[in-house]
Each structure stands twice: as structure tokens, then as C-alpha cells.
CSV table of C-alpha atoms in Angstrom, one decimal:
chain,number,residue,atom,x,y,z
A,1287,MET,CA,175.2,52.8,182.0
A,1288,SER,CA,173.9,56.3,182.0
A,1289,ASN,CA,173.7,58.9,179.3
A,1290,PRO,CA,174.9,62.5,179.8
A,1291,THR,CA,171.6,63.6,181.2
A,1292,GLY,CA,172.1,61.2,184.2
A,1293,SER,CA,169.2,58.9,183.4
A,1294,PRO,CA,169.9,55.3,182.7
A,1295,ALA,CA,170.5,54.2,179.1
A,1296,SER,CA,167.7,52.0,177.7
A,1297,SER,CA,167.4,49.5,174.9
A,1298,THR,CA,164.2,51.1,173.7
A,1299,PRO,CA,164.2,53.9,171.1
A,1300,SER,CA,161.3,55.7,172.9
A,1301,ALA,CA,163.6,56.4,175.9
A,1302,VAL,CA,165.4,59.7,176.4
A,1303,THR,CA,167.5,60.1,173.3
A,1304,THR,CA,170.9,61.6,173.4
A,1305,THR,CA,172.7,62.6,170.2
A,1306,SER,CA,176.2,62.8,169.1
A,1307,SER,CA,177.2,66.0,167.4
A,1308,GLN,CA,179.9,66.3,164.8
A,1309,THR,CA,180.8,69.6,163.4
A,1310,GLY,CA,182.4,70.0,160.0
A,1311,GLY,CA,183.2,73.0,157.9
A,1312,HIS,CA,179.7,73.0,156.4
A,1313,GLY,CA,177.4,72.2,159.2
A,1314,ARG,CA,176.6,69.8,162.1
A,1315,THR,CA,175.6,66.1,162.1
A,1316,SER,CA,173.6,64.7,165.0
A,1317,ILE,CA,173.4,60.9,165.5
A,1318,ALA,CA,170.7,59.6,167.9
A,1319,ASP,CA,171.6,56.8,170.3
A,1320,GLY,CA,168.8,54.7,168.7
A,1321,VAL,CA,170.7,54.8,165.4
A,1322,VAL,CA,173.9,53.5,167.1
A,1323,GLN,CA,171.8,50.9,168.9
A,1324,LYS,CA,170.4,49.5,165.7
A,1325,ILE,CA,173.8,49.5,163.9
A,1326,ALA,CA,175.4,47.6,166.8
A,1327,GLY,CA,172.5,45.1,167.0
A,1328,LEU,CA,172.6,44.3,163.3
A,1329,ALA,CA,176.4,44.0,163.4
A,1330,ALA,CA,176.3,41.6,166.3
A,1331,ARG,CA,173.7,39.4,164.6
A,1332,GLU,CA,176.0,39.1,161.5
A,1333,VAL,CA,178.6,37.2,163.4
A,1334,SER,CA,178.6,33.4,163.0
A,1335,GLY,CA,177.8,31.7,166.3
A,1336,VAL,CA,175.4,34.4,167.6
A,1337,TYR,CA,172.0,32.8,167.9
A,1338,ALA,CA,170.0,35.8,169.3
A,1339,LEU,CA,170.3,39.0,171.2
A,1340,GLY,CA,168.6,39.9,174.5
A,1341,GLY,CA,168.0,38.3,177.8
A,1342,GLY,CA,165.3,35.7,178.5
A,1343,ALA,CA,162.5,38.2,179.1
A,1344,ALA,CA,163.5,40.3,176.0
A,1345,ARG,CA,163.6,37.2,173.8
A,1346,ALA,CA,160.2,36.0,175.1
A,1347,PHE,CA,158.6,39.4,174.4
A,1348,GLY,CA,160.2,39.4,171.0
A,1349,ALA,CA,158.7,36.0,170.2
A,1350,LEU,CA,155.3,37.3,171.2
A,1351,ARG,CA,155.8,40.4,169.0
A,1352,GLU,CA,156.7,38.2,166.0
A,1353,ARG,CA,153.2,36.6,166.2
A,1354,ILE,CA,151.5,39.9,165.8
A,1355,PRO,CA,150.8,40.6,162.1
A,1356,GLY,CA,152.9,43.5,160.7
A,1357,SER,CA,155.4,43.6,163.6
A,1358,SER,CA,159.0,42.5,163.6
A,1359,GLN,CA,161.7,41.9,166.2
A,1360,SER,CA,163.5,45.1,167.2
A,1361,ALA,CA,167.0,45.5,165.7
A,1362,GLY,CA,168.1,47.0,169.0
A,1363,GLN,CA,166.9,44.2,171.3
A,1364,GLY,CA,169.6,43.2,173.7
A,1365,VAL,CA,171.6,46.3,173.0
A,1366,SER,CA,172.1,49.4,175.1
A,1367,VAL,CA,174.4,52.2,174.2
A,1368,GLU,CA,175.8,55.4,175.6
A,1369,VAL,CA,176.5,58.1,173.0
A,1370,GLY,CA,178.6,61.1,173.7
A,1371,GLU,CA,179.9,64.0,171.5
A,1372,LYS,CA,182.6,61.9,169.8
A,1373,GLN,CA,182.5,58.5,171.5
A,1374,ALA,CA,180.1,55.6,172.1
A,1375,ALA,CA,180.0,52.6,174.4
A,1376,VAL,CA,177.9,49.5,173.7
A,1377,ASP,CA,176.6,46.7,175.9
A,1378,LEU,CA,175.3,43.5,174.3
A,1379,ASP,CA,173.3,40.6,175.8
A,1380,LEU,CA,173.5,37.6,173.5
A,1381,VAL,CA,172.9,33.8,173.1
A,1382,THR,CA,175.5,31.7,171.4
A,1383,GLU,CA,175.2,28.5,169.4
A,1384,TYR,CA,176.3,25.3,171.3
A,1385,GLY,CA,179.7,24.2,170.3
A,1386,VAL,CA,181.3,27.5,169.3
A,1387,SER,CA,184.0,29.2,171.3
A,1388,ILE,CA,182.3,31.9,173.3
A,1389,ALA,CA,185.6,33.8,173.6
A,1390,ASP,CA,186.0,33.8,169.8
A,1391,VAL,CA,182.4,34.8,169.2
A,1392,ALA,CA,182.7,37.7,171.7
A,1393,GLN,CA,185.9,38.9,170.1
A,1394,ALA,CA,184.3,38.7,166.6
A,1395,VAL,CA,181.2,40.5,167.8
A,1396,ARG,CA,183.4,43.3,169.3
A,1397,ARG,CA,185.4,43.7,166.0
A,1398,ASN,CA,182.2,43.8,163.9
A,1399,VAL,CA,180.4,46.2,166.1
A,1400,ILE,CA,183.3,48.6,166.4
A,1401,SER,CA,183.9,48.4,162.6
A,1402,SER,CA,180.3,49.0,161.8
A,1403,VAL,CA,179.6,51.8,164.3
A,1404,GLU,CA,182.8,53.7,163.6
A,1405,GLY,CA,182.5,53.2,159.8
A,1406,MET,CA,178.9,54.4,159.7
A,1407,THR,CA,178.8,57.1,162.3
A,1408,GLY,CA,182.4,58.4,162.7
A,1409,LEU,CA,182.1,57.9,166.4
A,1410,GLU,CA,185.0,56.3,168.3
A,1411,VAL,CA,183.7,53.2,170.1
A,1412,THR,CA,185.4,53.1,173.5
A,1413,GLU,CA,184.1,49.7,174.6
A,1414,VAL,CA,181.9,46.8,173.7
A,1415,ASN,CA,180.8,44.8,176.7
A,1416,VAL,CA,179.4,41.3,175.8
A,1417,SER,CA,177.3,39.3,178.2
A,1418,VAL,CA,176.5,35.7,177.1
A,1419,ASN,CA,173.2,34.8,178.8
A,1420,ASP,CA,172.4,31.4,177.3
A,1421,ILE,CA,173.6,28.8,174.8
A,1422,HIS,CA,171.2,27.6,172.1
A,1423,LEU,CA,171.1,23.8,171.8
A,1424,PRO,CA,170.1,22.0,168.6
A,1425,SER,CA,167.5,20.1,170.6
A,1426,ASP,CA,165.8,23.4,171.3
A,1427,ASP,CA,164.7,23.6,167.7
A,1428,ALA,CA,163.5,20.0,167.7
A,1429,ASP,CA,161.3,20.7,170.8
A,1430,GLN,CA,159.7,23.7,169.0
A,1431,ALA,CA,159.1,21.7,165.8
A,1432,GLY,CA,157.2,19.1,167.8
A,1433,GLN,CA,154.7,21.6,169.2
A,1434,GLU,CA,151.1,21.4,168.1
A,1435,PRO,CA,150.3,23.6,165.1
A,1436,ALA,CA,148.4,26.8,165.7
A,1437,ARG,CA,144.6,26.3,165.9
A,1438,VAL,CA,143.9,29.4,163.8
A,1439,GLN,CA,145.7,30.9,160.9
């Protein structure tokens, strides 16, 4: 996906930022693509059956970032957006829980992202593309629980 400047859209807020402009009778409102990205990421995480957002590398980097005191996982991880004057398009990479209907989860994610982005920004969401990259198995948690405790606290 590329933004109006022709450069590729990025999932990092420090990338080239485009803004949506809405003009009313009393002034203009600008909405940065990072804002839409965060709204979409949080809305997707609210859906039951979504385990995590992001591809393997993004999740690994996020896990490392969580170990650093004072840092947190990015709300926009696994989300890229393209924001125009009155419309937005969203791409999501996610991991689902084992046993859930992927088609149902994807549809619920689309509904929630569209509702949240349109309700909070006033932009029309033209599309929400969902890529399921992995399935989280219950045994994955058991494997992590069996790891040695950290040597330092």
C-alpha cells in the first residue's frame, strides 16, 4: 500500500505521516495516519479469537520490547493504513486462537475496525484486509511456562 506521497505505508508512527483533512463550517480537522493505525489495532485486539497482531518478526521484536522496563507493545503493531482526505484503508496481520473459525474472526475484526475508525474519525473505511499468519495453540503457553525463570530480576 502507498500513501498519497507515493512512498510505501509503514506500521511505524515515525514513518512519513499523511493526514486526513475534514473541513467544517468552523475550521479544519487533521487526522494523522498513526492515529488511524492505533484505533484499528486496538479495535482488532478487542475481538474474541484474536491472539495477537503482527507477523513473526514483529511479534518477536514486541516480546523483546516488553522486557525493557518502561516500554510497552505498540498499539499499531501488525497494522498498516493508508489515509486519504475522506477515506482510509487498513491492512492487518494477526494470529488467531486455535479452534475458532478464522472466517468468523476476520469478519468480526472487519466490523469492529470499520465501526471504531469511522466512529472516532469520521473517515469512510473503504477496505480492511486481514492476513492470518499463525494460529496460537494452547500448548504454546505451556511451553513458555516451563521455561527457566530469569536469572536476574
